[in-house]
C-alpha positions as a printed NumPy array, in Angstrom:
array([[  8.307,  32.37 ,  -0.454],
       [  9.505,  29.07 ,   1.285],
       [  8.844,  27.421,  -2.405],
       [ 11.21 ,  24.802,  -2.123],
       [ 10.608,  23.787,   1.581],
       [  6.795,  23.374,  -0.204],
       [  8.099,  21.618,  -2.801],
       [ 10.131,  19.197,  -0.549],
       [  7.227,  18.68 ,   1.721],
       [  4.543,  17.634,  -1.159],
       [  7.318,  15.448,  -2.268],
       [  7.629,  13.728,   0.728],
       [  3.875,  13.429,   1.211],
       [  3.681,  11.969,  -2.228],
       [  6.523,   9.619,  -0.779],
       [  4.256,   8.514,   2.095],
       [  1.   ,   7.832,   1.009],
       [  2.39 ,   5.43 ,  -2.674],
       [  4.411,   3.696,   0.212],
       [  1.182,   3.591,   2.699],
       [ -1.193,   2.634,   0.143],
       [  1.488,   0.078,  -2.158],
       [ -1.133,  -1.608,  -4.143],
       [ -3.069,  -2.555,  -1.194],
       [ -0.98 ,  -4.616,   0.178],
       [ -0.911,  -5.649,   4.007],
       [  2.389,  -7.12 ,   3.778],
       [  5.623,  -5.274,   2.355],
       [  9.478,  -5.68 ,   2.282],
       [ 11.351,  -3.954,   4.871],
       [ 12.953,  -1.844,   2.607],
       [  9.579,  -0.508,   1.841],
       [  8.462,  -0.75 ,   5.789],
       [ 12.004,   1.411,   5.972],
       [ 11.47 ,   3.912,   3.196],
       [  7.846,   4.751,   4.525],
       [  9.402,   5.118,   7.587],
       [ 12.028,   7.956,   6.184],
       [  9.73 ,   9.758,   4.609],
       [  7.513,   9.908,   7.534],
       [ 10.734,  11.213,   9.562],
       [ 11.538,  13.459,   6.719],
       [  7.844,  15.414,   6.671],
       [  7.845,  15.623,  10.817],
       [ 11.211,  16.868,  10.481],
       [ 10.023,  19.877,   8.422],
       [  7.01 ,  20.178,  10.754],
       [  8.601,  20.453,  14.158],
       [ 12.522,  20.961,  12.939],
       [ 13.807,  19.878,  16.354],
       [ 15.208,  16.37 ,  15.885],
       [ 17.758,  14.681,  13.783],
       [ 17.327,  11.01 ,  12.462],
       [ 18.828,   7.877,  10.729],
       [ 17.004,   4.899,   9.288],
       [ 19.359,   1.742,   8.835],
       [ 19.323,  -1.782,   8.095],
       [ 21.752,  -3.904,   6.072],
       [ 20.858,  -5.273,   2.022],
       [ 20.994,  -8.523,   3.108],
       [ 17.223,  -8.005,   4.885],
       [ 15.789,  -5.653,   2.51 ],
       [ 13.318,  -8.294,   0.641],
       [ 11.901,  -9.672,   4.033],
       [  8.918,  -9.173,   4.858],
       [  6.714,  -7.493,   7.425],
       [  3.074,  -6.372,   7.963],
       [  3.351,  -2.523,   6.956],
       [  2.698,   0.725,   9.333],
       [  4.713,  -1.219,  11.719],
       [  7.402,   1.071,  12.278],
       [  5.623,   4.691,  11.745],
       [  3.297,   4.503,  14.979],
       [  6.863,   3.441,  16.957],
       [  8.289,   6.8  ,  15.379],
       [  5.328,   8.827,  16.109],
       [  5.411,   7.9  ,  20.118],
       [  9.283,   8.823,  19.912],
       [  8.621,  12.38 ,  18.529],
       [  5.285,  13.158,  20.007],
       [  5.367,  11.542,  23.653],
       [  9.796,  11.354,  23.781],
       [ 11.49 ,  14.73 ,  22.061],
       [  8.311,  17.068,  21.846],
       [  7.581,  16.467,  25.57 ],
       [ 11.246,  17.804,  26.374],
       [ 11.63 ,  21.59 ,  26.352],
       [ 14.176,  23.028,  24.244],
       [ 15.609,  19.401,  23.445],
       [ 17.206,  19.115,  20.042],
       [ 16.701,  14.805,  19.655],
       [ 17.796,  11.972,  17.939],
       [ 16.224,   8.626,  16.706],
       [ 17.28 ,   6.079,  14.906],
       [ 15.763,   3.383,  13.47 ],
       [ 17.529,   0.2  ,  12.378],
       [ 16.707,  -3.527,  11.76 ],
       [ 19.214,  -5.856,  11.926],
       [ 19.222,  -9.6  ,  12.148],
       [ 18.879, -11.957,  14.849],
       [ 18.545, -15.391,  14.265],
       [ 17.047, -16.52 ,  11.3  ],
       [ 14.893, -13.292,  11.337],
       [ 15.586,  -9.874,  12.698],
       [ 15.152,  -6.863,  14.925],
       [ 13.529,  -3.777,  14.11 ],
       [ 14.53 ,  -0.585,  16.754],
       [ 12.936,   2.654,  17.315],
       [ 15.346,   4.308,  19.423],
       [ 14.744,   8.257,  21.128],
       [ 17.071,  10.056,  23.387],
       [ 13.827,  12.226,  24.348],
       [ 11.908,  12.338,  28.009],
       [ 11.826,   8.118,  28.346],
       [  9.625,   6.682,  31.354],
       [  9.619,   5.22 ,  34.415],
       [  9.464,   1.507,  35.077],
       [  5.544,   1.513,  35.811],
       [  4.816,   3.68 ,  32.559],
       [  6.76 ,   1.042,  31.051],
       [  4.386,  -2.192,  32.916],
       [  1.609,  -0.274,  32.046],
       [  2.366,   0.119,  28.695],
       [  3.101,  -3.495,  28.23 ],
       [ -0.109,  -4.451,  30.375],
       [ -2.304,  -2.278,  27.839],
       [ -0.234,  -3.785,  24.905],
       [ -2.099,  -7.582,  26.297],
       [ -5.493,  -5.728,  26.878],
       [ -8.065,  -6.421,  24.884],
       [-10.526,  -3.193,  25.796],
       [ -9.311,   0.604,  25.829],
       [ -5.439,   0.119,  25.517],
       [ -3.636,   3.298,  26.251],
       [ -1.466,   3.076,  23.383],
       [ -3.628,   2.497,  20.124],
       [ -0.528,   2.723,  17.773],
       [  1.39 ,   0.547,  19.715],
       [ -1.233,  -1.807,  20.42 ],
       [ -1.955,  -1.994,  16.727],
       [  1.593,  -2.384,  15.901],
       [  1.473,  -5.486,  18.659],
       [ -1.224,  -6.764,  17.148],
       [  0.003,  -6.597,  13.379],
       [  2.989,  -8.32 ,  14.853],
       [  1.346, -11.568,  16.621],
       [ -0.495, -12.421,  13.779],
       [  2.301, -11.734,  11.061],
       [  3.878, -14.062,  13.351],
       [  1.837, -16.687,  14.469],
       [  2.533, -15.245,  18.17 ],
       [  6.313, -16.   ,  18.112],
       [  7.297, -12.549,  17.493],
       [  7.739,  -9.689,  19.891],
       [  7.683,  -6.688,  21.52 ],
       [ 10.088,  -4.906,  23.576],
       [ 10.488,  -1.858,  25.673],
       [ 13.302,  -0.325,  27.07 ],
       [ 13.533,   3.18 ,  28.657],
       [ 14.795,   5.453,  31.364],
       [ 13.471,   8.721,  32.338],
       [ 15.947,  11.561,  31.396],
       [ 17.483,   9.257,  29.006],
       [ 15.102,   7.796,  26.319],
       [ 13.293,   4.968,  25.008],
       [ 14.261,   2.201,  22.458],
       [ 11.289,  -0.603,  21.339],
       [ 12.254,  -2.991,  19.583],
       [ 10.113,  -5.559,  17.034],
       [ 11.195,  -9.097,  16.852],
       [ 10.366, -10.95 ,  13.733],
       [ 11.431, -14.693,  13.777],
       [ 12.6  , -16.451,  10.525],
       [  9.981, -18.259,   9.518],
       [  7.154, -15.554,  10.048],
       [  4.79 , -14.484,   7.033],
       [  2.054, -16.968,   8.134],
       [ -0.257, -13.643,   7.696],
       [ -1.012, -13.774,   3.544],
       [ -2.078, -10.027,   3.078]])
């Protein structure tokens, strides 16, 4: 009973953790940052069934690179703190990259709770402190980030309560200073 909804799931977890692990390798291409990224949507979708997604970025980007599990903690704070924290809410995210510049733009976008403008300077405020940030993921995604970048990429946060959040990861052209 529920064989193939088994079957699907093991797949998927299979999926995940040959992406996650990828030869040990700190750096990937974003078509592998985006893959890992699907299947992680794919095997919360089966867990908690109430949200839809979409995971999108154009050929041209697929062999850049950038430091991986930098889009999966983004995803998890969009299902567990945006669309589970809304009561019967049926949600969306998508996540895209597209290019900016010489580099590009990776966005986690939810249509779930979203937060207030001090949640949002706190959250940046713990994203620049060094002891007990209240966002580990995010922090470590931050941090991943800076140093993949040399400090010239970024982090952005956009949300309004009722409406959702988007966060967006800014990777210049010239990053990859980080040799993982």
């Amino acid at each position: 009973k529920g064989a193939h909804d088994i079957s699907r799931m093991l797949n998927m977890l299979a999926q995940y953790f040959r992406l996650t692990l990828n030869k040990g390798k700190d750096i990937v291409s974003l078509e592998d940052e985006m893959n890992l990224a699907k299947a992680y949507l794919e095997i919360q979708k089966q867990r908690f069934h109430n949200f839809d997604y979409a995971v999108e970025f154009p050929p041209e980007l697929a062999d850049r690179l950038i430091p991986k599990l930098s889009v999966q903690p983004v995803i998890e704070n969009a299902i567990l703190h945006g669309i589970q924290n809304m009561e019967g809410h049926y949600g969306r995210i998508l996540v895209e990259a597209v290019p900016e510049g010489e580099g590009f733009v990776i966005r986690v976008e939810d249509d779930g709770i979203g937060m207030s403008e001090e949640q949002v300077d706190r959250l940046y405020a713990s994203l620049h402190a060094s002891s007990s940030p209240s966002s580990y993921g995010l922090y470590n995604v931050w941090e991943r980030v800076r140093l993949f970048t040399g400090e010239t990429g970024r982090i952005q946060v956009e949300s309004k309560p009722g409406e959702g959040t988007t966060v967006s990861l800014g990777i210049p052209g010239q990053a990859g200073a980080w040799d993982g």
